[in-house]
Short mmCIF file of C-alpha atoms in Angstrom, two decimals:
data_model
loop_
_atom_site.label_atom_id
_atom_site.label_comp_id
_atom_site.label_asym_id
_atom_site.label_seq_id
_atom_site.Cartn_x
_atom_site.Cartn_y
_atom_site.Cartn_z
CA UNK A 1 2.57 14.57 19.07
CA UNK A 2 3.27 17.97 20.57
CA UNK A 3 6.61 18.33 18.79
CA UNK A 4 4.84 18.24 15.40
CA UNK A 5 2.34 20.99 16.25
CA UNK A 6 4.57 23.61 14.64
CA UNK A 7 5.55 21.53 11.61
CA UNK A 8 4.14 24.18 9.26
CA UNK A 9 6.78 26.65 10.50
CA UNK A 10 9.58 24.22 11.34
CA UNK A 11 9.73 22.26 8.07
CA UNK A 12 10.28 25.28 5.75
CA UNK A 13 12.85 26.66 8.22
CA UNK A 14 14.70 23.33 8.27
CA UNK A 15 14.97 23.36 4.46
CA UNK A 16 16.45 26.87 4.52
CA UNK A 17 18.93 25.84 7.22
CA UNK A 18 19.82 22.76 5.15
CA UNK A 19 20.93 24.86 2.17
CA UNK A 20 22.81 27.28 4.44
CA UNK A 21 24.46 24.45 6.37
CA UNK A 22 25.76 22.38 3.43
CA UNK A 23 28.35 24.86 2.09
CA UNK A 24 29.29 25.85 5.64
CA UNK A 25 29.95 22.22 6.61
CA UNK A 26 32.05 21.70 3.48
CA UNK A 27 33.91 24.98 3.82
CA UNK A 28 34.75 24.46 7.49
CA UNK A 29 36.04 20.96 6.70
CA UNK A 30 38.26 22.41 3.98
CA UNK A 31 39.55 25.18 6.30
CA UNK A 32 40.20 22.54 8.99
CA UNK A 33 42.31 20.33 6.74
CA UNK A 34 39.80 17.48 7.06
CA UNK A 35 37.86 15.52 4.40
CA UNK A 36 34.62 17.10 3.17
CA UNK A 37 32.63 14.16 4.54
CA UNK A 38 33.84 15.01 8.08
CA UNK A 39 32.06 18.36 7.93
CA UNK A 40 28.87 16.78 6.63
CA UNK A 41 28.95 14.12 9.37
CA UNK A 42 29.23 16.84 12.00
CA UNK A 43 26.27 18.63 10.41
CA UNK A 44 24.11 15.50 10.47
CA UNK A 45 25.05 14.61 14.06
CA UNK A 46 24.59 18.23 15.16
CA UNK A 47 21.08 18.22 13.74
CA UNK A 48 19.80 14.79 14.74
CA UNK A 49 21.70 13.84 17.91
CA UNK A 50 22.34 17.23 19.50
CA UNK A 51 19.00 18.60 18.28
CA UNK A 52 17.12 15.71 19.89
CA UNK A 53 18.92 15.99 23.25
CA UNK A 54 19.21 19.76 23.48
CA UNK A 55 16.79 21.99 25.34
CA UNK A 56 17.31 24.84 22.88
CA UNK A 57 14.18 25.65 20.87
CA UNK A 58 15.88 27.40 17.95
CA UNK A 59 19.62 26.66 18.20
CA UNK A 60 21.30 24.65 15.45
CA UNK A 61 24.53 22.74 16.00
CA UNK A 62 27.24 21.62 13.61
CA UNK A 63 30.92 22.14 12.79
CA UNK A 64 32.09 25.54 14.01
CA UNK A 65 34.14 28.04 12.02
CA UNK A 66 35.73 29.23 15.27
CA UNK A 67 37.41 25.84 15.69
CA UNK A 68 38.79 25.53 12.14
CA UNK A 69 42.30 26.83 12.83
CA UNK A 70 42.46 24.88 16.10
CA UNK A 71 41.43 21.66 14.34
CA UNK A 72 43.98 22.21 11.56
CA UNK A 73 46.84 22.62 14.04
CA UNK A 74 45.72 19.61 16.09
CA UNK A 75 45.56 17.30 13.08
CA UNK A 76 49.11 18.34 12.17
CA UNK A 77 50.34 17.93 15.76
CA UNK A 78 48.73 14.53 16.32
CA UNK A 79 49.93 13.25 12.97
CA UNK A 80 46.72 11.55 11.78
CA UNK A 81 43.01 12.08 11.40
CA UNK A 82 42.30 8.93 13.39
CA UNK A 83 44.16 10.25 16.43
CA UNK A 84 42.29 13.54 16.11
CA UNK A 85 38.91 11.78 15.99
CA UNK A 86 39.85 10.01 19.23
CA UNK A 87 40.47 13.44 20.78
CA UNK A 88 36.99 14.52 19.60
CA UNK A 89 35.42 11.51 21.33
CA UNK A 90 37.28 12.25 24.57
CA UNK A 91 36.32 15.94 24.32
CA UNK A 92 32.68 14.84 24.16
CA UNK A 93 33.11 12.79 27.32
CA UNK A 94 34.58 15.85 29.07
CA UNK A 95 31.64 17.99 27.93
CA UNK A 96 29.18 15.43 29.27
CA UNK A 97 31.00 15.62 32.62
CA UNK A 98 30.79 19.44 32.52
CA UNK A 99 27.05 19.22 31.94
CA UNK A 100 26.61 16.82 34.86
CA UNK A 101 28.76 19.13 37.02
CA UNK A 102 26.43 22.03 36.11
CA UNK A 103 29.17 24.11 34.49
CA UNK A 104 26.61 25.64 32.15
CA UNK A 105 26.06 28.43 34.66
CA UNK A 106 29.20 30.07 33.23
CA UNK A 107 27.13 31.10 30.24
CA UNK A 108 25.22 33.60 32.36
CA UNK A 109 28.33 35.64 33.18
CA UNK A 110 28.72 37.20 29.74
CA UNK A 111 27.54 40.85 29.69
CA UNK A 112 24.62 41.66 27.40
CA UNK A 113 26.67 44.29 25.55
CA UNK A 114 29.29 41.69 24.64
CA UNK A 115 26.65 39.21 23.41
CA UNK A 116 25.01 41.91 21.29
CA UNK A 117 28.46 42.88 20.01
CA UNK A 118 29.06 39.25 19.11
CA UNK A 119 25.84 39.12 17.08
CA UNK A 120 26.60 42.38 15.30
CA UNK A 121 30.23 41.39 14.66
CA UNK A 122 29.17 38.04 13.20
CA UNK A 123 26.60 39.84 11.06
CA UNK A 124 29.20 42.21 9.64
CA UNK A 125 31.74 39.48 8.99
CA UNK A 126 29.09 37.33 7.28
CA UNK A 127 28.30 40.15 4.87
CA UNK A 128 31.97 40.92 4.19
CA UNK A 129 32.82 37.25 3.62
CA UNK A 130 29.88 36.72 1.24
CA UNK A 131 30.58 39.67 -1.05
CA UNK A 132 33.25 37.74 -3.02
CA UNK A 133 30.89 34.76 -3.47
CA UNK A 134 28.17 37.09 -4.78
CA UNK A 135 30.59 38.28 -7.46
CA UNK A 136 31.78 34.77 -8.33
CA UNK A 137 35.16 34.94 -6.61
CA UNK A 138 35.15 31.72 -4.57
CA UNK A 139 38.79 31.37 -3.53
CA UNK A 140 38.02 31.48 0.20
CA UNK A 141 35.89 28.55 1.44
CA UNK A 142 32.44 29.06 2.91
CA UNK A 143 32.37 29.02 6.69
CA UNK A 144 35.75 30.71 7.10
CA UNK A 145 35.13 33.71 9.39
CA UNK A 146 38.59 34.80 10.53
CA UNK A 147 40.22 38.07 9.48
CA UNK A 148 43.41 36.27 8.43
CA UNK A 149 42.37 33.72 5.82
CA UNK A 150 44.01 30.36 5.04
CA UNK A 151 44.96 31.59 1.55
CA UNK A 152 47.05 34.42 2.99
CA UNK A 153 44.48 37.12 2.28
CA UNK A 154 42.50 39.12 4.81
CA UNK A 155 38.79 39.91 4.85
CA UNK A 156 39.42 43.30 3.22
CA UNK A 157 42.19 42.34 0.79
CA UNK A 158 39.87 39.61 -0.50
CA UNK A 159 37.34 42.31 -1.43
CA UNK A 160 39.92 44.10 -3.57
CA UNK A 161 40.65 40.93 -5.53
CA UNK A 162 37.07 40.30 -6.66
CA UNK A 163 37.26 43.00 -9.34
CA UNK A 164 39.79 40.95 -11.27
CA UNK A 165 37.61 37.82 -11.23
CA UNK A 166 33.96 38.92 -11.58
CA UNK A 167 31.66 36.19 -12.91
CA UNK A 168 28.63 37.89 -14.59
CA UNK A 169 26.39 34.83 -14.11
CA UNK A 170 27.10 34.79 -10.38
CA UNK A 171 26.30 38.50 -10.11
CA UNK A 172 22.97 37.98 -11.91
CA UNK A 173 22.04 35.01 -9.69
CA UNK A 174 23.00 36.90 -6.52
CA UNK A 175 21.11 40.05 -7.55
CA UNK A 176 17.92 38.20 -8.51
CA UNK A 177 18.06 36.06 -5.36
CA UNK A 178 18.49 39.15 -3.18
CA UNK A 179 15.54 40.81 -4.93
CA UNK A 180 13.43 37.70 -4.26
CA UNK A 181 14.37 37.77 -0.58
CA UNK A 182 13.55 41.47 -0.17
CA UNK A 183 10.28 41.14 -2.09
CA UNK A 184 9.26 38.08 -0.06
CA UNK A 185 10.09 39.83 3.21
CA UNK A 186 7.90 42.80 2.33
CA UNK A 187 5.02 40.69 1.03
CA UNK A 188 4.82 38.62 4.23
CA UNK A 189 3.16 41.59 5.93
CA UNK A 190 0.28 41.41 3.43
CA UNK A 191 -0.98 38.22 5.08
CA UNK A 192 -1.22 36.22 1.84
CA UNK A 193 -0.94 32.49 2.57
CA UNK A 194 1.77 31.75 -0.02
CA UNK A 195 4.17 34.23 1.61
CA UNK A 196 3.53 32.77 5.04
CA UNK A 197 3.79 29.11 4.05
CA UNK A 198 6.79 29.37 1.73
CA UNK A 199 10.03 30.96 2.90
CA UNK A 200 11.85 33.46 0.69
CA UNK A 201 15.26 31.73 1.00
CA UNK A 202 13.71 28.49 -0.29
CA UNK A 203 12.33 30.34 -3.32
CA UNK A 204 15.76 31.84 -3.95
CA UNK A 205 17.42 28.41 -3.80
CA UNK A 206 14.86 26.96 -6.23
CA UNK A 207 15.51 29.87 -8.57
CA UNK A 208 19.25 29.19 -8.43
CA UNK A 209 18.80 25.50 -9.25
CA UNK A 210 16.39 26.26 -12.11
CA UNK A 211 18.77 28.89 -13.46
CA UNK A 212 21.60 26.37 -13.52
CA UNK A 213 19.49 23.67 -15.20
CA UNK A 214 18.09 26.08 -17.80
CA UNK A 215 21.40 27.67 -18.76
CA UNK A 216 23.11 24.29 -19.05
CA UNK A 217 20.60 23.29 -21.70
CA UNK A 218 19.88 26.55 -23.51
CA UNK A 219 22.83 28.91 -22.87
CA UNK A 220 25.91 27.02 -21.63
CA UNK A 221 28.03 30.17 -21.72
CA UNK A 222 25.85 31.64 -18.94
CA UNK A 223 25.84 28.51 -16.78
CA UNK A 224 27.96 28.57 -13.63
CA UNK A 225 30.98 26.30 -13.53
CA UNK A 226 31.35 23.70 -10.79
CA UNK A 227 33.73 25.99 -8.88
CA UNK A 228 30.78 28.35 -8.22
CA UNK A 229 28.46 25.60 -6.98
CA UNK A 230 28.10 23.55 -3.81
CA UNK A 231 30.42 20.53 -3.92
CA UNK A 232 29.08 17.54 -1.99
CA UNK A 233 31.13 14.36 -2.44
CA UNK A 234 29.23 11.78 -4.49
CA UNK A 235 29.64 8.09 -3.61
CA UNK A 236 29.01 5.32 -6.14
CA UNK A 237 27.04 3.30 -3.59
CA UNK A 238 26.32 2.95 0.10
CA UNK A 239 29.44 0.83 0.47
CA UNK A 240 31.40 3.60 -1.22
CA UNK A 241 29.97 6.10 1.21
CA UNK A 242 30.94 3.81 4.09
CA UNK A 243 34.52 3.74 2.82
CA UNK A 244 34.67 7.54 3.27
CA UNK A 245 34.05 7.21 7.00
CA UNK A 246 37.04 7.19 9.35
CA UNK A 247 37.13 5.85 12.91
CA UNK A 248 39.29 6.77 15.93
CA UNK A 249 42.68 5.16 16.45
CA UNK A 250 42.18 3.59 19.88
CA UNK A 251 45.85 2.62 20.08
CA UNK A 252 46.52 6.33 20.84
CA UNK A 253 44.38 6.25 23.99
CA UNK A 254 47.36 6.59 26.35
CA UNK A 255 49.05 9.36 24.38
CA UNK A 256 49.29 12.58 26.40
CA UNK A 257 48.94 14.88 23.38
CA UNK A 258 45.55 13.35 22.60
CA UNK A 259 44.25 14.31 26.05
CA UNK A 260 45.65 17.83 25.74
CA UNK A 261 43.82 18.16 22.42
CA UNK A 262 40.63 16.72 23.95
CA UNK A 263 40.66 19.17 26.87
CA UNK A 264 41.31 22.09 24.50
CA UNK A 265 38.45 21.09 22.19
CA UNK A 266 36.09 20.57 25.14
CA UNK A 267 36.86 23.97 26.70
CA UNK A 268 36.75 25.97 23.45
CA UNK A 269 33.67 24.15 22.09
CA UNK A 270 31.83 24.57 25.41
CA UNK A 271 32.67 28.26 25.56
CA UNK A 272 31.55 28.85 21.98
CA UNK A 273 28.35 26.89 22.63
CA UNK A 274 27.49 28.89 25.75
CA UNK A 275 28.11 32.15 23.90
CA UNK A 276 25.88 31.05 21.03
CA UNK A 277 23.19 29.89 23.45
CA UNK A 278 23.09 33.35 25.02
CA UNK A 279 22.99 34.98 21.59
CA UNK A 280 20.34 32.62 20.21
CA UNK A 281 18.09 33.15 23.23
CA UNK A 282 18.31 36.90 22.64
CA UNK A 283 17.25 36.41 19.00
CA UNK A 284 14.37 34.09 19.91
CA UNK A 285 11.17 36.17 19.45
CA UNK A 286 9.55 34.18 22.28
CA UNK A 287 12.53 34.82 24.63
CA UNK A 288 12.74 31.22 25.81
CA UNK A 289 15.71 30.25 27.98
CA UNK A 290 17.94 27.31 27.04
CA UNK A 291 19.03 25.03 29.94
CA UNK A 292 22.79 25.38 29.59
CA UNK A 293 23.77 22.27 31.57
CA UNK A 294 21.58 20.14 29.33
CA UNK A 295 23.10 21.87 26.32
CA UNK A 296 26.64 20.95 27.39
CA UNK A 297 25.51 17.35 27.89
CA UNK A 298 23.89 17.28 24.43
CA UNK A 299 26.97 18.81 22.78
CA UNK A 300 29.15 16.22 24.53
CA UNK A 301 26.98 13.36 23.28
CA UNK A 302 27.14 14.84 19.79
CA UNK A 303 30.92 15.06 19.84
CA UNK A 304 31.23 11.47 21.02
CA UNK A 305 29.01 10.33 18.13
CA UNK A 306 30.76 12.59 15.62
CA UNK A 307 34.24 11.46 16.60
CA UNK A 308 33.28 7.78 16.45
CA UNK A 309 32.42 7.99 12.73
CA UNK A 310 34.98 10.55 11.62
CA UNK A 311 33.20 13.89 12.11
CA UNK A 312 34.51 17.31 13.13
CA UNK A 313 33.90 18.82 16.60
CA UNK A 314 30.40 20.22 17.09
CA UNK A 315 29.13 23.38 18.78
CA UNK A 316 25.97 25.41 18.62
CA UNK A 317 26.57 27.87 15.77
CA UNK A 318 25.15 31.34 15.40
CA UNK A 319 24.99 31.55 11.59
CA UNK A 320 22.72 28.52 11.20
CA UNK A 321 20.77 29.38 14.36
CA UNK A 322 20.15 32.91 13.06
CA UNK A 323 18.98 31.59 9.70
CA UNK A 324 16.71 29.16 11.55
CA UNK A 325 15.09 31.88 13.67
CA UNK A 326 14.72 34.31 10.76
CA UNK A 327 13.08 31.55 8.70
CA UNK A 328 10.31 31.25 11.29
CA UNK A 329 11.34 28.14 13.26
CA UNK A 330 9.27 27.59 16.41
CA UNK A 331 10.78 24.46 18.02
CA UNK A 332 13.85 22.24 17.91
CA UNK A 333 12.10 20.05 15.34
CA UNK A 334 13.54 22.40 12.72
CA UNK A 335 17.11 21.60 13.80
CA UNK A 336 16.37 17.85 13.87
CA UNK A 337 14.72 17.90 10.43
CA UNK A 338 17.64 19.82 8.93
CA UNK A 339 19.92 17.00 10.10
CA UNK A 340 17.60 14.35 8.65
CA UNK A 341 17.34 16.18 5.33
CA UNK A 342 21.10 16.65 5.22
CA UNK A 343 21.58 12.91 5.69
CA UNK A 344 19.04 12.09 2.96
CA UNK A 345 20.55 14.50 0.44
CA UNK A 346 24.15 13.45 1.13
CA UNK A 347 23.31 9.74 0.81
CA UNK A 348 20.67 9.76 -1.93
CA UNK A 349 20.51 13.16 -3.66
CA UNK A 350 23.96 14.82 -3.62
CA UNK A 351 23.50 15.82 -7.27
CA UNK A 352 20.65 18.16 -6.28
CA UNK A 353 22.80 19.93 -3.71
CA UNK A 354 25.57 20.27 -6.28
CA UNK A 355 23.26 22.41 -8.43
CA UNK A 356 22.93 25.14 -5.77
CA UNK A 357 24.97 28.27 -6.72
CA UNK A 358 27.11 29.76 -3.97
CA UNK A 359 25.86 33.17 -5.12
CA UNK A 360 22.32 32.25 -3.93
CA UNK A 361 23.63 31.30 -0.52
CA UNK A 362 25.58 34.56 -0.42
CA UNK A 363 22.30 36.48 -0.89
CA UNK A 364 20.61 34.50 1.87
CA UNK A 365 23.50 35.19 4.23
CA UNK A 366 23.48 38.89 3.28
CA UNK A 367 19.99 39.10 4.76
CA UNK A 368 20.99 37.06 7.82
CA UNK A 369 24.03 39.29 8.39
CA UNK A 370 22.04 42.50 7.98
CA UNK A 371 19.44 41.42 10.51
CA UNK A 372 22.20 40.61 13.00
CA UNK A 373 23.91 43.98 12.55
CA UNK A 374 21.08 46.42 11.92
CA UNK A 375 22.06 50.10 12.23
CA UNK A 376 19.27 50.50 14.81
CA UNK A 377 21.18 48.13 17.13
CA UNK A 378 24.20 50.46 17.11
CA UNK A 379 21.95 53.47 17.70
CA UNK A 380 20.16 51.82 20.63
CA UNK A 381 23.42 50.81 22.32
CA UNK A 382 24.82 54.33 21.85
CA UNK A 383 21.79 55.81 23.58
CA UNK A 384 22.31 53.47 26.54
CA UNK A 385 25.60 55.16 27.40
CA UNK A 386 29.30 54.37 27.28
CA UNK A 387 29.04 51.45 29.76
CA UNK A 388 27.05 49.50 27.14
CA UNK A 389 28.30 51.05 23.91
CA UNK A 390 32.06 50.77 24.45
CA UNK A 391 32.16 46.99 25.18
CA UNK A 392 29.69 46.48 22.32
CA UNK A 393 31.79 48.33 19.73
CA UNK A 394 35.06 46.82 20.94
CA UNK A 395 33.55 43.32 20.63
CA UNK A 396 32.34 44.08 17.10
CA UNK A 397 35.75 45.38 16.01
CA UNK A 398 37.54 42.52 17.75
CA UNK A 399 35.49 39.90 15.90
CA UNK A 400 35.83 41.64 12.52
CA UNK A 401 39.61 42.07 12.80
CA UNK A 402 40.53 38.83 14.59
CA UNK A 403 38.14 35.92 15.12
CA UNK A 404 35.09 35.05 17.19
CA UNK A 405 36.69 33.91 20.44
CA UNK A 406 39.45 36.54 20.41
CA UNK A 407 36.91 39.28 19.76
CA UNK A 408 34.74 38.03 22.61
CA UNK A 409 37.79 37.96 24.90
CA UNK A 410 38.68 41.56 24.04
CA UNK A 411 35.09 42.67 24.57
CA UNK A 412 34.93 40.88 27.93
CA UNK A 413 38.16 42.57 29.06
CA UNK A 414 36.75 46.01 28.22
CA UNK A 415 33.42 45.19 29.89
CA UNK A 416 35.24 44.17 33.07
CA UNK A 417 37.21 47.44 33.03
CA UNK A 418 33.96 49.39 32.68
CA UNK A 419 32.45 47.44 35.60
CA UNK A 420 35.55 48.08 37.73
CA UNK A 421 35.41 51.79 36.97
CA UNK A 422 31.72 51.95 37.83
CA UNK A 423 32.36 49.97 41.00
CA UNK A 424 35.20 52.37 41.86
CA UNK A 425 32.91 55.37 41.52
CA UNK A 426 29.81 53.93 43.19
CA UNK A 427 31.28 52.73 46.47
CA UNK A 428 29.82 55.61 48.46
CA UNK A 429 27.70 58.74 48.48
CA UNK A 430 29.35 61.88 49.80
CA UNK A 431 27.12 64.54 51.39
CA UNK A 432 28.71 67.87 52.31
CA UNK A 433 26.93 70.42 54.56
CA UNK A 434 27.65 72.96 57.28
CA UNK A 435 26.57 72.94 60.92
CA UNK A 436 24.82 76.30 60.83
CA UNK A 437 27.21 77.90 63.36
CA UNK A 438 29.12 81.15 63.12
CA UNK A 439 32.17 79.49 61.58
CA UNK A 440 30.10 77.59 59.03
CA UNK A 441 32.05 74.52 60.06
CA UNK A 442 32.00 72.00 57.19
CA UNK A 443 30.50 68.63 57.84
CA UNK A 444 30.79 65.54 55.61
CA UNK A 445 28.72 62.38 55.73
CA UNK A 446 30.09 59.45 53.75
CA UNK A 447 27.25 56.98 53.04
CA UNK A 448 28.76 53.61 52.03
CA UNK A 449 26.89 51.30 49.68
CA UNK A 450 25.53 47.85 50.52
CA UNK A 451 28.65 46.01 49.39
CA UNK A 452 32.08 47.63 49.50
CA UNK A 453 35.16 45.67 48.46
CA UNK A 454 38.87 46.28 48.05
CA UNK A 455 38.07 47.54 44.53
CA UNK A 456 36.46 50.60 46.13
CA UNK A 457 39.44 51.35 48.36
CA UNK A 458 41.06 53.76 45.92
CA UNK A 459 37.98 55.98 45.58
CA UNK A 460 37.50 56.16 49.35
CA UNK A 461 41.17 56.97 49.99
CA UNK A 462 40.95 59.76 47.40
CA UNK A 463 37.91 61.31 49.11
CA UNK A 464 39.40 61.10 52.58
CA UNK A 465 42.70 62.62 51.46
CA UNK A 466 40.80 65.74 50.41
CA UNK A 467 39.17 66.30 53.85
CA UNK A 468 40.28 69.64 55.31
CA UNK A 469 41.25 70.40 58.90
CA UNK A 470 38.34 71.42 61.09
CA UNK A 471 35.87 69.14 59.29
CA UNK A 472 33.48 66.75 60.98
CA UNK A 473 33.20 63.42 59.15
CA UNK A 474 30.39 60.89 59.68
CA UNK A 475 30.90 57.40 58.31
CA UNK A 476 27.44 56.01 57.67
CA UNK A 477 27.48 52.17 57.49
CA UNK A 478 23.72 51.87 58.08
CA UNK A 479 23.09 50.44 54.60
CA UNK A 480 26.23 48.32 54.36
CA UNK A 481 25.77 44.56 54.28
CA UNK A 482 29.29 43.50 53.32
CA UNK A 483 32.26 45.66 54.17
CA UNK A 484 35.71 44.48 53.08
CA UNK A 485 38.46 44.44 55.74
CA UNK A 486 40.65 46.52 53.41
CA UNK A 487 38.09 49.32 53.49
CA UNK A 488 37.67 49.03 57.29
CA UNK A 489 41.44 49.37 57.62
CA UNK A 490 41.47 52.55 55.51
CA UNK A 491 38.71 54.13 57.63
CA UNK A 492 40.30 53.02 60.91
CA UNK A 493 43.63 54.54 59.87
CA UNK A 494 41.90 57.79 58.93
CA UNK A 495 40.10 57.96 62.28
CA UNK A 496 43.30 57.16 64.19
CA UNK A 497 45.06 60.23 62.79
CA UNK A 498 42.01 62.49 62.41
CA UNK A 499 42.27 64.17 65.80
CA UNK A 500 45.82 65.41 65.29
CA UNK A 501 44.67 66.99 62.01
CA UNK A 502 41.74 68.76 63.68
CA UNK A 503 39.15 66.42 62.19
CA UNK A 504 36.36 64.88 64.27
CA UNK A 505 34.68 61.64 63.25
CA UNK A 506 31.63 59.59 64.03
CA UNK A 507 30.44 56.16 62.86
CA UNK A 508 26.84 55.07 62.27
CA UNK A 509 26.98 51.31 62.63
CA UNK A 510 25.32 48.82 60.24
CA UNK A 511 21.64 48.26 60.98
CA UNK A 512 21.00 51.82 62.22
CA UNK A 513 18.14 53.77 60.67
CA UNK A 514 19.56 55.48 57.58
CA UNK A 515 18.76 59.08 56.86
CA UNK A 516 17.04 60.21 53.67
CA UNK A 517 19.73 62.11 51.85
CA UNK A 518 17.12 63.95 49.76
CA UNK A 519 15.37 65.62 52.72
CA UNK A 520 18.27 65.82 55.17
CA UNK A 521 19.96 68.72 53.45
CA UNK A 522 21.71 70.22 56.46
CA UNK A 523 22.56 66.82 57.99
CA UNK A 524 21.81 67.95 61.59
CA UNK A 525 23.40 66.16 64.56
CA UNK A 526 21.89 62.74 65.22
CA UNK A 527 22.17 62.91 68.99
CA UNK A 528 23.83 64.65 71.88
CA UNK A 529 27.02 62.67 71.36
CA UNK A 530 27.54 64.16 67.95
CA UNK A 531 26.86 67.66 69.32
CA UNK A 532 29.53 67.13 71.96
CA UNK A 533 31.99 65.94 69.33
CA UNK A 534 31.36 69.10 67.31
CA UNK A 535 31.81 71.30 70.39
CA UNK A 536 35.07 69.60 71.34
CA UNK A 537 36.38 70.03 67.84
CA UNK A 538 35.44 73.73 67.87
CA UNK A 539 37.35 74.26 71.12
CA UNK A 540 40.42 72.60 69.60
#
């Protein structure tokens, strides 16, 4: 089958994503006030169900860190997990409707600078959040990306606390794992088969597991305690695993608060998904475009399935998607396989996952974060000018000091202000010349752009207010396709009072042959009518 043609690249990538996803699923569940199994369910559904239905080639879906605080407050407000899971099911139905209604087009309205700022901001916050785990200070759960943490600390205050709780074994594991990753990255360019077939993050994970097994047997004092390892819940049997699952409380179906929660989840999850789709497509080395309407439909189906068996809300997530792309994934088979592997390990081999040190995963995410926030990205955006650099930097800072969606909102607001300013300045071209007569009578030609709206009114009013008495003004509409009535009113009012101020005017109507402003330096009269207007003005 065609989907298995890239199995050589997709399978290793799926294994890397598996080990990245497990602690994130567990950590997000913890930060959301939900059982650990709820995060794992969302990870499995995000991989298998959403991965199968999605049109994204490299995106990976699962529980989202950006929804953790929202989920926590909703569970408290609704009073039970079962009522919350009902809201998740209804949110999925709403997302399916949004996909059918083709609402995915909204994803194309995010400026490129903001999307790049989102990637860089996520990269920086990943690195900052993983530093404590690399030193063995694991107070904050994996997957928590907000500046204000659930434990009352902030991203930066957490860094200050690690020096009082350094775990030497964790530091060793993190340092060796990072060295493996860097070495593997450099050796891939040599073309040796082993470095192309086996991914560096997988080697690092194997090292971490072997380290834990070896130290347990030979040097227990150097072994990591369970608090520094992945913690997947272990069921005694399949029936025991089934008892962990929760189902929606359908008796709450007519409760208004449930629908408010469902609409909120649907809107926020859809927005985060569309943002991540844009970002993931930018990271895709093949620059493939994800069909956003299909993505909303797939996310909706995933949330329906997740809510039915007690899982958290699902979105496409940038951390796992980035790890997937950087591990060499070619198709969506990688996302599907990561879901299948997650299911197998949670059901049959949870003990293996519970041997993975968090310090190894910190090293893997260090590399992911660095690649998202490379210094060259900041340099390139700076060279592109303030219109790109300012929204980019504001988005980065907003994400680092608040959270993902708030940072995006701040970046969007700044981007809109930049667009408005540019629109304000680019409404027209003003050409000033003289008529070549004895009085060197000034002449102005105002060339209006193709589309002029009320947003341009201020700039035009400012220019017209500076016109001196005795000037001849030509309003050139020859290139204008859409001219707002507000702007027409401003020009009409100017022309109505121009004569009493000793100003003559002329209008070149839309559709007339425009003049080349580069060659028409003296802007000579177009016809006899304009000559007569100039003569009349001179007599006045």
